[in-house]
PDB file of C-alpha atoms in Angstrom:
ATOM      1  CA  UNK A   9      89.985 211.410  24.891  1.00 53.00           C
ATOM      2  CA  UNK A  10      92.489 213.925  26.623  1.00 66.00           C
ATOM      3  CA  UNK A  11      95.634 212.178  25.505  1.00 54.00           C
ATOM      4  CA  UNK A  12      94.343 212.232  22.038  1.00 52.00           C
ATOM      5  CA  UNK A  13      93.929 216.079  21.922  1.00 51.00           C
ATOM      6  CA  UNK A  14      97.390 216.596  23.691  1.00 56.00           C
ATOM      7  CA  UNK A  15      98.796 214.217  21.075  1.00 48.00           C
ATOM      8  CA  UNK A  16      97.234 216.118  18.114  1.00 42.00           C
ATOM      9  CA  UNK A  17      98.253 219.298  19.813  1.00 46.00           C
ATOM     10  CA  UNK A  18     102.010 218.214  19.947  1.00 54.00           C
ATOM     11  CA  UNK A  19     102.157 216.952  16.716  1.00 44.00           C
ATOM     12  CA  UNK A  20     100.547 220.270  15.171  1.00 45.00           C
ATOM     13  CA  UNK A  21     102.976 222.488  17.364  1.00 47.00           C
ATOM     14  CA  UNK A  22     105.741 220.380  15.957  1.00 47.00           C
ATOM     15  CA  UNK A  23     104.670 220.881  12.453  1.00 46.00           C
ATOM     16  CA  UNK A  24     104.046 224.459  12.754  1.00 45.00           C
ATOM     17  CA  UNK A  25     107.765 225.263  14.448  1.00 49.00           C
ATOM     18  CA  UNK A  26     109.665 222.673  12.391  1.00 48.00           C
ATOM     19  CA  UNK A  27     108.161 223.362   8.740  1.00 43.00           C
ATOM     20  CA  UNK A  28     107.731 227.393   9.538  1.00 43.00           C
ATOM     21  CA  UNK A  29     111.194 228.458   8.752  1.00 47.00           C
ATOM     22  CA  UNK A  30     111.659 226.045   6.053  1.00 45.00           C
ATOM     23  CA  UNK A  31     108.483 227.316   4.402  1.00 40.00           C
ATOM     24  CA  UNK A  32     109.274 230.924   4.575  1.00 48.00           C
ATOM     25  CA  UNK A  33     112.906 230.370   3.055  1.00 61.00           C
ATOM     26  CA  UNK A  34     111.822 230.072  -0.652  1.00 77.00           C
ATOM     27  CA  UNK A  35     114.436 229.637  -3.204  1.00 85.00           C
ATOM     28  CA  UNK A  36     115.315 232.541  -5.552  1.00 85.00           C
ATOM     29  CA  UNK A  37     113.988 232.399  -8.812  1.00 89.00           C
ATOM     30  CA  UNK A  38     113.641 234.274 -12.164  1.00 91.00           C
ATOM     31  CA  UNK A  39     110.338 235.435 -13.167  1.00 92.00           C
ATOM     32  CA  UNK A  40     108.624 237.799 -15.850  1.00 93.00           C
ATOM     33  CA  UNK A  41     111.417 236.810 -18.587  1.00 92.00           C
ATOM     34  CA  UNK A  42     110.476 238.583 -21.760  1.00 92.00           C
ATOM     35  CA  UNK A  43     112.119 239.803 -25.005  1.00 91.00           C
ATOM     36  CA  UNK A  44     110.317 242.759 -26.727  1.00 88.00           C
ATOM     37  CA  UNK A  45     111.192 244.264 -30.191  1.00 80.00           C
ATOM     38  CA  UNK A  46     110.586 247.576 -30.070  1.00 80.00           C
ATOM     39  CA  UNK A  47     112.215 250.186 -32.999  1.00 77.00           C
ATOM     40  CA  UNK A  48     114.772 247.855 -34.403  1.00 72.00           C
ATOM     41  CA  UNK A  49     115.841 247.219 -30.561  1.00 78.00           C
ATOM     42  CA  UNK A  50     115.814 243.838 -28.900  1.00 83.00           C
ATOM     43  CA  UNK A  51     115.091 244.308 -25.460  1.00 89.00           C
ATOM     44  CA  UNK A  52     115.543 241.861 -22.296  1.00 92.00           C
ATOM     45  CA  UNK A  53     113.300 241.728 -19.025  1.00 94.00           C
ATOM     46  CA  UNK A  54     113.322 239.857 -15.963  1.00 94.00           C
ATOM     47  CA  UNK A  55     112.909 239.940 -12.286  1.00 94.00           C
ATOM     48  CA  UNK A  56     114.614 237.621  -9.679  1.00 93.00           C
ATOM     49  CA  UNK A  57     112.287 236.891  -6.728  1.00 91.00           C
ATOM     50  CA  UNK A  58     113.207 235.687  -3.185  1.00 89.00           C
ATOM     51  CA  UNK A  59     116.914 237.140  -4.069  1.00 87.00           C
ATOM     52  CA  UNK A  60     117.094 238.971  -0.488  1.00 85.00           C
ATOM     53  CA  UNK A  61     116.630 237.385   3.065  1.00 82.00           C
ATOM     54  CA  UNK A  62     116.768 239.064   6.404  1.00 83.00           C
ATOM     55  CA  UNK A  63     120.428 238.033   6.793  1.00 80.00           C
ATOM     56  CA  UNK A  64     121.448 239.458   3.669  1.00 83.00           C
ATOM     57  CA  UNK A  65     119.646 242.748   4.451  1.00 86.00           C
ATOM     58  CA  UNK A  66     121.438 243.134   7.719  1.00 86.00           C
ATOM     59  CA  UNK A  67     124.722 242.414   5.904  1.00 83.00           C
ATOM     60  CA  UNK A  68     123.916 245.276   3.429  1.00 87.00           C
ATOM     61  CA  UNK A  69     122.806 247.844   6.090  1.00 87.00           C
ATOM     62  CA  UNK A  70     126.389 247.015   8.079  1.00 84.00           C
ATOM     63  CA  UNK A  71     127.987 247.967   4.885  1.00 84.00           C
ATOM     64  CA  UNK A  72     128.992 244.824   3.236  1.00 85.00           C
ATOM     65  CA  UNK A  73     128.898 245.135  -0.485  1.00 89.00           C
ATOM     66  CA  UNK A  74     126.747 242.544  -2.372  1.00 89.00           C
ATOM     67  CA  UNK A  75     127.180 241.555  -6.337  1.00 91.00           C
ATOM     68  CA  UNK A  76     124.831 239.571  -8.356  1.00 91.00           C
ATOM     69  CA  UNK A  77     125.619 238.275 -11.636  1.00 93.00           C
ATOM     70  CA  UNK A  78     123.436 237.217 -14.494  1.00 93.00           C
ATOM     71  CA  UNK A  79     124.888 235.229 -17.101  1.00 94.00           C
ATOM     72  CA  UNK A  80     123.050 235.512 -20.303  1.00 93.00           C
ATOM     73  CA  UNK A  81     123.808 232.952 -23.185  1.00 93.00           C
ATOM     74  CA  UNK A  82     122.086 233.460 -26.622  1.00 90.00           C
ATOM     75  CA  UNK A  83     121.643 230.485 -28.847  1.00 91.00           C
ATOM     76  CA  UNK A  84     120.255 229.915 -32.107  1.00 89.00           C
ATOM     77  CA  UNK A  85     117.325 227.700 -31.218  1.00 86.00           C
ATOM     78  CA  UNK A  86     117.698 224.222 -33.071  1.00 84.00           C
ATOM     79  CA  UNK A  87     114.394 222.136 -32.607  1.00 80.00           C
ATOM     80  CA  UNK A  88     115.927 218.735 -33.425  1.00 83.00           C
ATOM     81  CA  UNK A  89     119.530 219.583 -32.756  1.00 86.00           C
ATOM     82  CA  UNK A  90     121.915 221.082 -30.404  1.00 88.00           C
ATOM     83  CA  UNK A  91     121.408 224.784 -30.001  1.00 86.00           C
ATOM     84  CA  UNK A  92     124.301 226.705 -31.448  1.00 88.00           C
ATOM     85  CA  UNK A  93     125.761 229.400 -29.157  1.00 88.00           C
ATOM     86  CA  UNK A  94     126.055 233.167 -30.551  1.00 88.00           C
ATOM     87  CA  UNK A  95     126.773 235.269 -27.627  1.00 87.00           C
ATOM     88  CA  UNK A  96     127.530 235.205 -23.892  1.00 90.00           C
ATOM     89  CA  UNK A  97     126.946 238.426 -21.762  1.00 90.00           C
ATOM     90  CA  UNK A  98     127.568 238.718 -17.944  1.00 92.00           C
ATOM     91  CA  UNK A  99     125.533 241.573 -16.047  1.00 92.00           C
ATOM     92  CA  UNK A 100     126.447 242.530 -12.522  1.00 92.00           C
ATOM     93  CA  UNK A 101     124.667 244.510 -10.289  1.00 93.00           C
ATOM     94  CA  UNK A 102     126.230 245.736  -6.971  1.00 92.00           C
ATOM     95  CA  UNK A 103     124.597 247.259  -4.072  1.00 93.00           C
ATOM     96  CA  UNK A 104     126.436 249.093  -1.105  1.00 92.00           C
ATOM     97  CA  UNK A 105     125.228 251.210   1.826  1.00 92.00           C
ATOM     98  CA  UNK A 106     126.833 254.677   2.679  1.00 91.00           C
ATOM     99  CA  UNK A 107     126.400 254.693   6.293  1.00 88.00           C
ATOM    100  CA  UNK A 108     127.022 258.535   6.602  1.00 90.00           C
ATOM    101  CA  UNK A 109     124.628 259.626   4.131  1.00 92.00           C
ATOM    102  CA  UNK A 110     122.206 256.836   4.659  1.00 92.00           C
ATOM    103  CA  UNK A 111     121.701 255.862   0.988  1.00 94.00           C
ATOM    104  CA  UNK A 112     121.970 252.747  -1.008  1.00 95.00           C
ATOM    105  CA  UNK A 113     124.084 252.957  -4.432  1.00 94.00           C
ATOM    106  CA  UNK A 114     123.338 250.438  -6.657  1.00 94.00           C
ATOM    107  CA  UNK A 115     125.590 249.875  -9.780  1.00 94.00           C
ATOM    108  CA  UNK A 116     124.364 248.055 -12.863  1.00 92.00           C
ATOM    109  CA  UNK A 117     126.945 247.227 -15.246  1.00 90.00           C
ATOM    110  CA  UNK A 118     124.407 246.796 -18.099  1.00 87.00           C
ATOM    111  CA  UNK A 119     123.224 250.610 -17.604  1.00 83.00           C
ATOM    112  CA  UNK A 120     126.912 251.962 -18.421  1.00 78.00           C
ATOM    113  CA  UNK A 121     127.559 251.667 -14.749  1.00 67.00           C
ATOM    114  CA  UNK A 122     125.716 254.776 -13.851  1.00 81.00           C
ATOM    115  CA  UNK A 123     125.291 254.502 -10.156  1.00 92.00           C
ATOM    116  CA  UNK A 124     121.343 254.912  -8.779  1.00 93.00           C
ATOM    117  CA  UNK A 125     121.282 256.177  -5.189  1.00 94.00           C
ATOM    118  CA  UNK A 126     118.148 255.639  -3.328  1.00 94.00           C
ATOM    119  CA  UNK A 127     117.104 255.850   0.499  1.00 94.00           C
ATOM    120  CA  UNK A 128     115.312 252.671   0.925  1.00 93.00           C
ATOM    121  CA  UNK A 129     116.371 249.162   0.957  1.00 93.00           C
ATOM    122  CA  UNK A 130     113.385 248.142  -0.702  1.00 93.00           C
ATOM    123  CA  UNK A 131     113.972 250.441  -3.628  1.00 94.00           C
ATOM    124  CA  UNK A 132     117.616 249.107  -3.827  1.00 94.00           C
ATOM    125  CA  UNK A 133     116.649 245.506  -3.819  1.00 93.00           C
ATOM    126  CA  UNK A 134     114.188 246.242  -6.577  1.00 94.00           C
ATOM    127  CA  UNK A 135     117.149 247.721  -8.656  1.00 93.00           C
ATOM    128  CA  UNK A 136     119.273 244.873  -7.799  1.00 93.00           C
ATOM    129  CA  UNK A 137     116.729 242.268  -8.653  1.00 93.00           C
ATOM    130  CA  UNK A 138     115.203 243.670 -11.960  1.00 93.00           C
ATOM    131  CA  UNK A 139     116.917 243.997 -15.503  1.00 93.00           C
ATOM    132  CA  UNK A 140     114.576 246.140 -17.474  1.00 90.00           C
ATOM    133  CA  UNK A 141     115.240 246.775 -21.259  1.00 88.00           C
ATOM    134  CA  UNK A 142     118.780 245.261 -21.609  1.00 89.00           C
ATOM    135  CA  UNK A 143     119.516 245.931 -25.431  1.00 87.00           C
ATOM    136  CA  UNK A 144     120.204 242.660 -27.223  1.00 82.00           C
ATOM    137  CA  UNK A 145     120.161 244.216 -30.762  1.00 71.00           C
ATOM    138  CA  UNK A 146     123.916 245.188 -29.951  1.00 74.00           C
ATOM    139  CA  UNK A 147     124.839 241.469 -30.023  1.00 72.00           C
ATOM    140  CA  UNK A 148     126.650 240.754 -33.367  1.00 73.00           C
ATOM    141  CA  UNK A 149     125.506 237.773 -35.144  1.00 73.00           C
ATOM    142  CA  UNK A 150     121.820 238.053 -34.809  1.00 79.00           C
ATOM    143  CA  UNK A 151     119.702 237.686 -38.104  1.00 82.00           C
ATOM    144  CA  UNK A 152     116.223 238.748 -38.708  1.00 82.00           C
ATOM    145  CA  UNK A 153     113.848 236.025 -38.711  1.00 85.00           C
ATOM    146  CA  UNK A 154     116.016 233.605 -37.157  1.00 87.00           C
ATOM    147  CA  UNK A 155     114.696 231.887 -33.826  1.00 89.00           C
ATOM    148  CA  UNK A 156     116.851 232.486 -30.660  1.00 89.00           C
ATOM    149  CA  UNK A 157     116.912 231.260 -27.332  1.00 92.00           C
ATOM    150  CA  UNK A 158     118.088 233.005 -24.181  1.00 92.00           C
ATOM    151  CA  UNK A 159     119.166 231.076 -20.943  1.00 94.00           C
ATOM    152  CA  UNK A 160     119.695 233.269 -17.978  1.00 94.00           C
ATOM    153  CA  UNK A 161     120.480 232.492 -14.180  1.00 93.00           C
ATOM    154  CA  UNK A 162     121.138 234.823 -11.234  1.00 92.00           C
ATOM    155  CA  UNK A 163     123.947 233.953  -8.463  1.00 90.00           C
ATOM    156  CA  UNK A 164     125.371 235.863  -5.983  1.00 87.00           C
ATOM    157  CA  UNK A 165     129.130 236.748  -6.133  1.00 81.00           C
ATOM    158  CA  UNK A 166     131.506 235.930  -3.510  1.00 63.00           C
ATOM    159  CA  UNK A 167     131.117 238.326  -0.560  1.00 60.00           C
ATOM    160  CA  UNK A 168     134.392 240.246   0.631  1.00 58.00           C
ATOM    161  CA  UNK A 169     133.728 240.905   4.075  1.00 55.00           C
ATOM    162  CA  UNK A 170     135.702 243.503   6.135  1.00 56.00           C
ATOM    163  CA  UNK A 171     138.041 241.953   8.704  1.00 57.00           C
ATOM    164  CA  UNK A 172     136.180 243.745  11.478  1.00 53.00           C
ATOM    165  CA  UNK A 173     132.873 242.188  10.516  1.00 52.00           C
ATOM    166  CA  UNK A 174     134.418 238.699   9.913  1.00 52.00           C
ATOM    167  CA  UNK A 175     132.867 237.155  13.083  1.00 52.00           C
ATOM    168  CA  UNK A 176     129.693 239.141  13.120  1.00 50.00           C
ATOM    169  CA  UNK A 177     128.504 238.158   9.665  1.00 48.00           C
ATOM    170  CA  UNK A 178     129.464 234.641  10.100  1.00 48.00           C
ATOM    171  CA  UNK A 179     126.099 233.741   8.394  1.00 47.00           C
ATOM    172  CA  UNK A 180     127.228 234.952   5.117  1.00 47.00           C
ATOM    173  CA  UNK A 181     129.334 231.815   4.635  1.00 47.00           C
ATOM    174  CA  UNK A 182     126.270 229.450   4.201  1.00 47.00           C
ATOM    175  CA  UNK A 183     124.157 232.091   2.313  1.00 56.00           C
ATOM    176  CA  UNK A 184     124.297 231.526  -1.178  1.00 66.00           C
ATOM    177  CA  UNK A 185     122.065 232.577  -4.214  1.00 75.00           C
ATOM    178  CA  UNK A 186     121.900 230.543  -7.530  1.00 84.00           C
ATOM    179  CA  UNK A 187     118.910 230.169  -9.426  1.00 88.00           C
ATOM    180  CA  UNK A 188     118.239 227.555 -12.083  1.00 91.00           C
ATOM    181  CA  UNK A 189     118.753 228.223 -15.758  1.00 92.00           C
ATOM    182  CA  UNK A 190     115.424 229.913 -17.361  1.00 91.00           C
ATOM    183  CA  UNK A 191     114.875 229.976 -20.995  1.00 91.00           C
ATOM    184  CA  UNK A 192     112.762 231.872 -23.291  1.00 91.00           C
ATOM    185  CA  UNK A 193     112.764 231.382 -27.117  1.00 89.00           C
ATOM    186  CA  UNK A 194     111.974 234.516 -29.577  1.00 87.00           C
ATOM    187  CA  UNK A 195     112.147 235.344 -33.275  1.00 86.00           C
ATOM    188  CA  UNK A 196     114.280 238.397 -34.208  1.00 82.00           C
TER     189      UNK A 196
END
């Protein structure tokens, strides 16, 4: 019976240590995607979960600028036929850390590129991974009463590392963020 207990312990230990890091590293995904119509404005909201991991946080705190892009494609939703493209938008969020002032600067292209300064990485990560209130009513070609479909994905743009950090931040070569396409239908 002693060998059976050892065998079970070894199998359990292998499973815990072998699958622990893989289970903790969940892929990034788009969540909470909604479109709301408020006072003749058509507003898009969504979040990206699991976009930042520990290595990426270290890179940002080391002074590496990181950009996420969000391609947004708008289609006329055809139930029995191929969807007709109406518009394509590309949103870009960028984060950088000012080591002298000890603050994070987040620039979001869809917010008139006004930089937002925050003091914690958690606040900056939330700003980087949330699109709240993108006005789609300004898109030309939308017709009231028509059913549309929006497809969105998130991806990390190529990281340009400073030469002096090239060998220190070698792990950024393998870290890539790209979600699957997510879609939501709505009537304008």
